[in-house]
Amino acid sequence: MGKGFYISKTVGIVGIVLAAGAVATIIALSVVYSQEKAKNNENEVQLTTPRTTAATGLVPTTSGTITGLVPTTSGTITGLVPTTSGTITGLVPTTSGTITGLVPTTAPSNEPWDQWRLPQTLLPESYNVTLWPRLQPDPNLGVYYFTGMSSVVFKCVQETDLILIHSNKLNLTSTDGYQARLLGLGTTVVPTIQKTWMQETTQYLVIELKSKLKPGDFYALYTEFVGELADDLAGFYRSEYNENGVKKIVATSQMHPTHARKTFPCFDEPAMRAVFNITLVHDMGTVALSNGMETEKVDTILEGQAVTVTTFESTKKMSTYLLALIVSDYTNVISAEQTLIRIWARKKAIEDGHGDYALRITGPILMFFEKYYNVPYPLSKSDQIALPDFYFGAMENWGLVTYRETNLLYDSVISSNANKEKTATIIAHELAHMWFGNLVTLRWWNEVWLNEGFASYVSYLGADFAEPSWNVKDLIILKDVHRAFSVDALASSHPLSSKEEDITKPEQISEQFDAVSYSKGASVLRMLSDFLTEPVFVQGLNTYLDTFAYQNTVGEDLWKHLQIAVDKTGTVLPLSVKEIMDRWVLQMGFPVVMVNTTTGQVSQKHFLLDPDSIVERPSPFNYEWIVPINWMKAEVEQSRFWLLERTGINEFPQNTTGNEWVLVNLNITGYFRVNYDTDNWEHLLNQLTENHKVIPVINRAQIVDDAFNLARAKMIPVTLALSTTKYLFQEREYMPWQSALDNLDYFYLMFTQTDVYGFLQNYLKKQVTPLFAYFKNITEDWSHVPFGHTEQYNQVNAIRVACSTGVDGCQNLTLSWFRQWMDLPNHNPIHPNLRSTVYCSAIAAGGSDEWDFGWQMFKNATIAIEADKLMSSLSCTKDRNLLERYLEYTLDASKIRKQDATSVIVYIASNPDGQTLAWEFVRKNWEYMFTEYGVGSFNFANLISGITKSFSTESELEQLQQFKSDNAEIGFGPGATALEQAIETTKANIKWVTENLTEIKDWLMAETA
């Protein structure tokens, strides 16, 4: 961001001066920030205003430490007084009246400052950072800002006359014509600065020296700066909410993955671990939080304002992306058992008990992970905070985890069991990172998958410990394995691990946080834990964490420690852990294992959803995998065997006879699909019809999912896939039903605008009617909800599908519940589990009255979870005018929060009546959304994939390709890969519809005759 407010350094008790800003400076700040957004937040802006004021008072002591940043016992702070005029001077545009520093390097070069990676010449040791966020805007222009100063102590490890340190959108104060001051520790001789400048493209502050830094010596780099406390959800940013009609401001942070540099100059790479000493200056009456525990609070007057200066304990040695800084007027609930646990949220939310559930399960989850890792929790406290505006679902800042409100807060009156499960699993995911990711951190972002995949996998274990009655561990199949399969079966997928040199730019880093990293990562680690056995897996984890605590690693380090555990325990594997896992990590995709039960032959090949797609990415293993296979034969589990090559002959000890069936990939422990010979498919279908409970419930879900995807890949007839759903009229379990609905959803996407749609509706109505009657019976005519966790999920499915397909009595039921609420808005009679389904059904069946009531309830909602349910349901209307109005609301942050805009557009696109409207809206507004809202607001990958998922015509393909061409210069940011996948998927959809429409229509007509 642009230049802002001057911060001078004087000799004082704290040694800092943070002054207020002049109007001209704020204008410059606003202009530059607007221009920066137009460049999609990629470059940094610097207004250079030399100052002659010397930065004093930060003199190293003989002990080699830096002093002058801690308030003295007197409790007063001097030197923070405005000038006599009451305004700040010294930060005005240059004499020409133009903003300098906006032109990036004209051509690529080999200069260090034009490289995206830091040179390995300097290593940070510690930072002393003081920040003062202003929670009131400048009265003239309404700009929120923060001022700050930072000193980083670093060690020179290779002789150099160049310092590169990340800085982005910060206005750095010039002292003696330079934007930083270099100091030495102890007797170290300090080189003189020759030149400083901002290299915007690569986001560096560049400092050239007149002589070289010496290896082994320690130095300190001091900077003063100002930044905008923007609402862009990145770096140190502003979140807003209303409480009792009053607008409240929260200063909060999101440093991950490359936004710490937007808060203070720093060596912003994960391997550049350091200790952080944080001081926050904040309005008196507000609370300041950071990674460490508060150690001192001093109340004083600065610039005529009553403020508190809060100092925090030094952090552990950690990466910049894990730093967290928050100022708010929140309160908390506390549990002080083995570890101090605090849940922070808006005062009303805490008073109403919405933080109690998170507090209740955090302690048990922490204890579970302490035992699982066999490593004590490494910090003095565990803070978790719910934020109104937050880009990610949650962030694992070490000791201060940030969440969207919907993911941390739970209200038993309003929240559903799905909300409760989401809270438990996300808390477990983030707490898992306290060890795996934070205590031990991956060296670079090319191996994000290991960090996020691991946390995703063990989140199910932690949640299962906290809520053992849920059987939540099984749900990884629907939520992660199937999710990973869907994207990893595309020719445009990518390996879990990339080469470091291929992932360097911030947008490339952001693209790593996708379904492959999270869900495939979780799936292959679950497979690894299974074939090693959990005790061996955990033993290897323990030595890995012990060995590399407070250090950075690469993925192979984990394989080495798991191999040590394998060797110590005598575990038998066909190859080393590394040799096995390299096949799953270093090549994209996964195999389909083909089983011939007559001959006993087993083979594998790369599974592609579109068999005609061209795989351009080479594989070091020729797309072959080392496949662990768990299986059963006619209800009896058999010994695991390994498929080590493309084809294995007579792998099964015995061939099947008669009506015996073989079931491969028992409980879906392996990350692969399975195809059988025709006879075995028929035997499995017969078993489902005669007594489906003989087949494990997870595998019933997988038979359906495998069959539908094999059919899309032209490996089996589409009618065989449809036949796996015929038994559903007698199925009552959630997982098979959800698997079937997920796959039939593709049929709905493809056929909504064709005459197949009516036959599909009739067939599904026939299958779901017994399920609807079952739940009506066991709930005594809907008077309560079922007891079981997944049974409650399936009740929702029963009502949703029954209403959407026209089962007698369903839509009248939901509309009557909704209208009861309309009559008494302060008394909602709809059970929390059913609200999303009932709201959607009623708004779809109703008109503008129902929509307007839903919108009003959305705006009045004080609980984010309830607001989310209404927000999604408002997209269910069939009224085109209402849908167009709702789309326009997504570009008005006073109506739809920026963090929710993507979701609303995708919700509307999922409505057959809104799909075309949503696509036209995105095409029309792409430049505005991309430049004005930026990557911190819109999830462009989700937006593109969500809008285009139903594309299945040549016209839509042409529009998509034109969209790519029209916006090539503007760009797609983290959505670039999603756009390529959308084009590939659309081509596959076109072919699929052409080849299958008639056959599917005939089958559905026969089944519903």
PDB file of C-alpha atoms in Angstrom, residues 294-398:
ATOM      1  CA  GLU A 294       0.354 -11.250  27.633  1.00  0.00           C
ATOM      2  CA  THR A 295       3.174 -10.364  30.035  1.00  0.00           C
ATOM      3  CA  GLU A 296       2.541  -6.658  30.694  1.00  0.00           C
ATOM      4  CA  LYS A 297      -0.170  -4.102  30.120  1.00  0.00           C
ATOM      5  CA  VAL A 298       0.484  -0.369  30.556  1.00  0.00           C
ATOM      6  CA  ASP A 299      -2.251   2.271  30.282  1.00  0.00           C
ATOM      7  CA  THR A 300      -1.150   5.688  29.019  1.00  0.00           C
ATOM      8  CA  ILE A 301      -2.084   8.665  26.843  1.00  0.00           C
ATOM      9  CA  LEU A 302      -0.696   8.895  23.311  1.00  0.00           C
ATOM     10  CA  GLU A 303      -1.647  11.569  20.797  1.00  0.00           C
ATOM     11  CA  GLY A 304      -4.431  12.542  23.148  1.00  0.00           C
ATOM     12  CA  GLN A 305      -5.828   9.017  23.108  1.00  0.00           C
ATOM     13  CA  ALA A 306      -6.202   6.697  26.078  1.00  0.00           C
ATOM     14  CA  VAL A 307      -4.358   3.565  25.031  1.00  0.00           C
ATOM     15  CA  THR A 308      -2.997   0.365  26.466  1.00  0.00           C
ATOM     16  CA  VAL A 309       0.413  -0.997  25.549  1.00  0.00           C
ATOM     17  CA  THR A 310       0.378  -4.791  25.750  1.00  0.00           C
ATOM     18  CA  THR A 311       3.596  -6.782  25.613  1.00  0.00           C
ATOM     19  CA  PHE A 312       3.620 -10.523  24.938  1.00  0.00           C
ATOM     20  CA  GLU A 313       5.979 -13.297  25.872  1.00  0.00           C
ATOM     21  CA  SER A 314       8.500 -14.220  23.226  1.00  0.00           C
ATOM     22  CA  THR A 315       7.239 -16.787  20.801  1.00  0.00           C
ATOM     23  CA  LYS A 316       8.931 -20.068  20.100  1.00  0.00           C
ATOM     24  CA  LYS A 317      11.167 -20.078  17.050  1.00  0.00           C
ATOM     25  CA  MET A 318       8.622 -20.172  14.249  1.00  0.00           C
ATOM     26  CA  SER A 319       7.772 -19.140  10.694  1.00  0.00           C
ATOM     27  CA  THR A 320       6.385 -15.708   9.835  1.00  0.00           C
ATOM     28  CA  TYR A 321       3.163 -17.154   8.451  1.00  0.00           C
ATOM     29  CA  LEU A 322       2.187 -18.416  11.921  1.00  0.00           C
ATOM     30  CA  LEU A 323       2.209 -14.979  13.544  1.00  0.00           C
ATOM     31  CA  ALA A 324      -1.141 -13.595  14.736  1.00  0.00           C
ATOM     32  CA  LEU A 325      -2.113 -10.112  15.945  1.00  0.00           C
ATOM     33  CA  ILE A 326      -5.611  -9.130  17.085  1.00  0.00           C
ATOM     34  CA  VAL A 327      -7.166  -6.112  18.770  1.00  0.00           C
ATOM     35  CA  SER A 328     -10.866  -6.244  19.652  1.00  0.00           C
ATOM     36  CA  ASP A 329     -13.354  -5.706  22.437  1.00  0.00           C
ATOM     37  CA  TYR A 330     -14.026  -9.450  22.625  1.00  0.00           C
ATOM     38  CA  THR A 331     -14.358 -11.502  25.759  1.00  0.00           C
ATOM     39  CA  ASN A 332     -13.729 -15.188  26.435  1.00  0.00           C
ATOM     40  CA  VAL A 333     -14.495 -18.368  28.276  1.00  0.00           C
ATOM     41  CA  ILE A 334     -11.565 -20.067  29.974  1.00  0.00           C
ATOM     42  CA  SER A 335     -10.490 -23.544  30.991  1.00  0.00           C
ATOM     43  CA  ALA A 336      -7.280 -23.663  32.983  1.00  0.00           C
ATOM     44  CA  GLU A 337      -6.459 -27.347  33.243  1.00  0.00           C
ATOM     45  CA  GLN A 338      -3.104 -28.637  32.038  1.00  0.00           C
ATOM     46  CA  THR A 339      -3.023 -25.890  29.396  1.00  0.00           C
ATOM     47  CA  LEU A 340      -4.747 -22.513  29.580  1.00  0.00           C
ATOM     48  CA  ILE A 341      -7.520 -22.607  26.948  1.00  0.00           C
ATOM     49  CA  ARG A 342      -9.436 -19.487  25.971  1.00  0.00           C
ATOM     50  CA  ILE A 343     -12.236 -19.197  23.425  1.00  0.00           C
ATOM     51  CA  TRP A 344     -12.667 -15.596  22.252  1.00  0.00           C
ATOM     52  CA  ALA A 345     -15.674 -14.118  20.452  1.00  0.00           C
ATOM     53  CA  ARG A 346     -18.058 -11.198  20.401  1.00  0.00           C
ATOM     54  CA  LYS A 347     -19.354 -10.474  23.885  1.00  0.00           C
ATOM     55  CA  LYS A 348     -22.926 -11.437  23.028  1.00  0.00           C
ATOM     56  CA  ALA A 349     -21.803 -14.752  21.544  1.00  0.00           C
ATOM     57  CA  ILE A 350     -19.823 -15.613  24.678  1.00  0.00           C
ATOM     58  CA  GLU A 351     -22.658 -14.495  26.973  1.00  0.00           C
ATOM     59  CA  ASP A 352     -25.052 -16.751  25.049  1.00  0.00           C
ATOM     60  CA  GLY A 353     -22.741 -19.733  25.518  1.00  0.00           C
ATOM     61  CA  HIS A 354     -21.708 -20.103  21.887  1.00  0.00           C
ATOM     62  CA  GLY A 355     -18.060 -20.685  22.824  1.00  0.00           C
ATOM     63  CA  ASP A 356     -18.825 -23.404  25.368  1.00  0.00           C
ATOM     64  CA  TYR A 357     -18.750 -26.360  22.968  1.00  0.00           C
ATOM     65  CA  ALA A 358     -15.374 -25.348  21.536  1.00  0.00           C
ATOM     66  CA  LEU A 359     -14.066 -24.970  25.072  1.00  0.00           C
ATOM     67  CA  ARG A 360     -15.398 -28.383  26.074  1.00  0.00           C
ATOM     68  CA  ILE A 361     -13.730 -30.278  23.234  1.00  0.00           C
ATOM     69  CA  THR A 362     -10.458 -28.345  22.901  1.00  0.00           C
ATOM     70  CA  GLY A 363      -8.964 -29.835  26.077  1.00  0.00           C
ATOM     71  CA  PRO A 364      -9.712 -33.450  25.132  1.00  0.00           C
ATOM     72  CA  ILE A 365      -8.444 -32.907  21.577  1.00  0.00           C
ATOM     73  CA  LEU A 366      -5.201 -31.369  22.842  1.00  0.00           C
ATOM     74  CA  MET A 367      -4.748 -34.303  25.221  1.00  0.00           C
ATOM     75  CA  PHE A 368      -5.441 -36.745  22.397  1.00  0.00           C
ATOM     76  CA  PHE A 369      -2.739 -35.202  20.231  1.00  0.00           C
ATOM     77  CA  GLU A 370      -0.261 -35.046  23.104  1.00  0.00           C
ATOM     78  CA  LYS A 371      -0.716 -38.783  23.492  1.00  0.00           C
ATOM     79  CA  TYR A 372      -0.860 -39.456  19.740  1.00  0.00           C
ATOM     80  CA  TYR A 373       2.365 -37.580  19.011  1.00  0.00           C
ATOM     81  CA  ASN A 374       3.905 -38.466  22.390  1.00  0.00           C
ATOM     82  CA  VAL A 375       5.065 -34.841  22.584  1.00  0.00           C
ATOM     83  CA  PRO A 376       3.686 -32.345  25.166  1.00  0.00           C
ATOM     84  CA  TYR A 377       1.814 -29.309  23.884  1.00  0.00           C
ATOM     85  CA  PRO A 378       4.692 -26.883  23.361  1.00  0.00           C
ATOM     86  CA  LEU A 379       3.044 -23.561  24.319  1.00  0.00           C
ATOM     87  CA  SER A 380       1.837 -21.818  27.471  1.00  0.00           C
ATOM     88  CA  LYS A 381      -1.719 -21.308  26.225  1.00  0.00           C
ATOM     89  CA  SER A 382      -4.175 -22.158  23.455  1.00  0.00           C
ATOM     90  CA  ASP A 383      -6.284 -19.255  22.270  1.00  0.00           C
ATOM     91  CA  GLN A 384      -8.993 -19.687  19.645  1.00  0.00           C
ATOM     92  CA  ILE A 385     -10.949 -16.767  18.277  1.00  0.00           C
ATOM     93  CA  ALA A 386     -14.034 -16.395  16.066  1.00  0.00           C
ATOM     94  CA  LEU A 387     -13.861 -13.605  13.477  1.00  0.00           C
ATOM     95  CA  PRO A 388     -16.695 -12.030  11.455  1.00  0.00           C
ATOM     96  CA  ASP A 389     -14.537 -11.663   8.326  1.00  0.00           C
ATOM     97  CA  PHE A 390     -12.023 -14.382   7.515  1.00  0.00           C
ATOM     98  CA  TYR A 391     -10.890 -15.747   4.166  1.00  0.00           C
ATOM     99  CA  PHE A 392     -10.025 -19.300   5.169  1.00  0.00           C
ATOM    100  CA  GLY A 393     -12.142 -21.567   7.330  1.00  0.00           C
ATOM    101  CA  ALA A 394      -9.497 -21.359  10.029  1.00  0.00           C
ATOM    102  CA  MET A 395      -5.776 -20.712  10.436  1.00  0.00           C
ATOM    103  CA  GLU A 396      -3.347 -22.542  12.719  1.00  0.00           C
ATOM    104  CA  ASN A 397      -1.425 -19.534  14.055  1.00  0.00           C
ATOM    105  CA  TRP A 398       0.718 -20.997  16.822  1.00  0.00           C
TER     106      TRP A 398
END
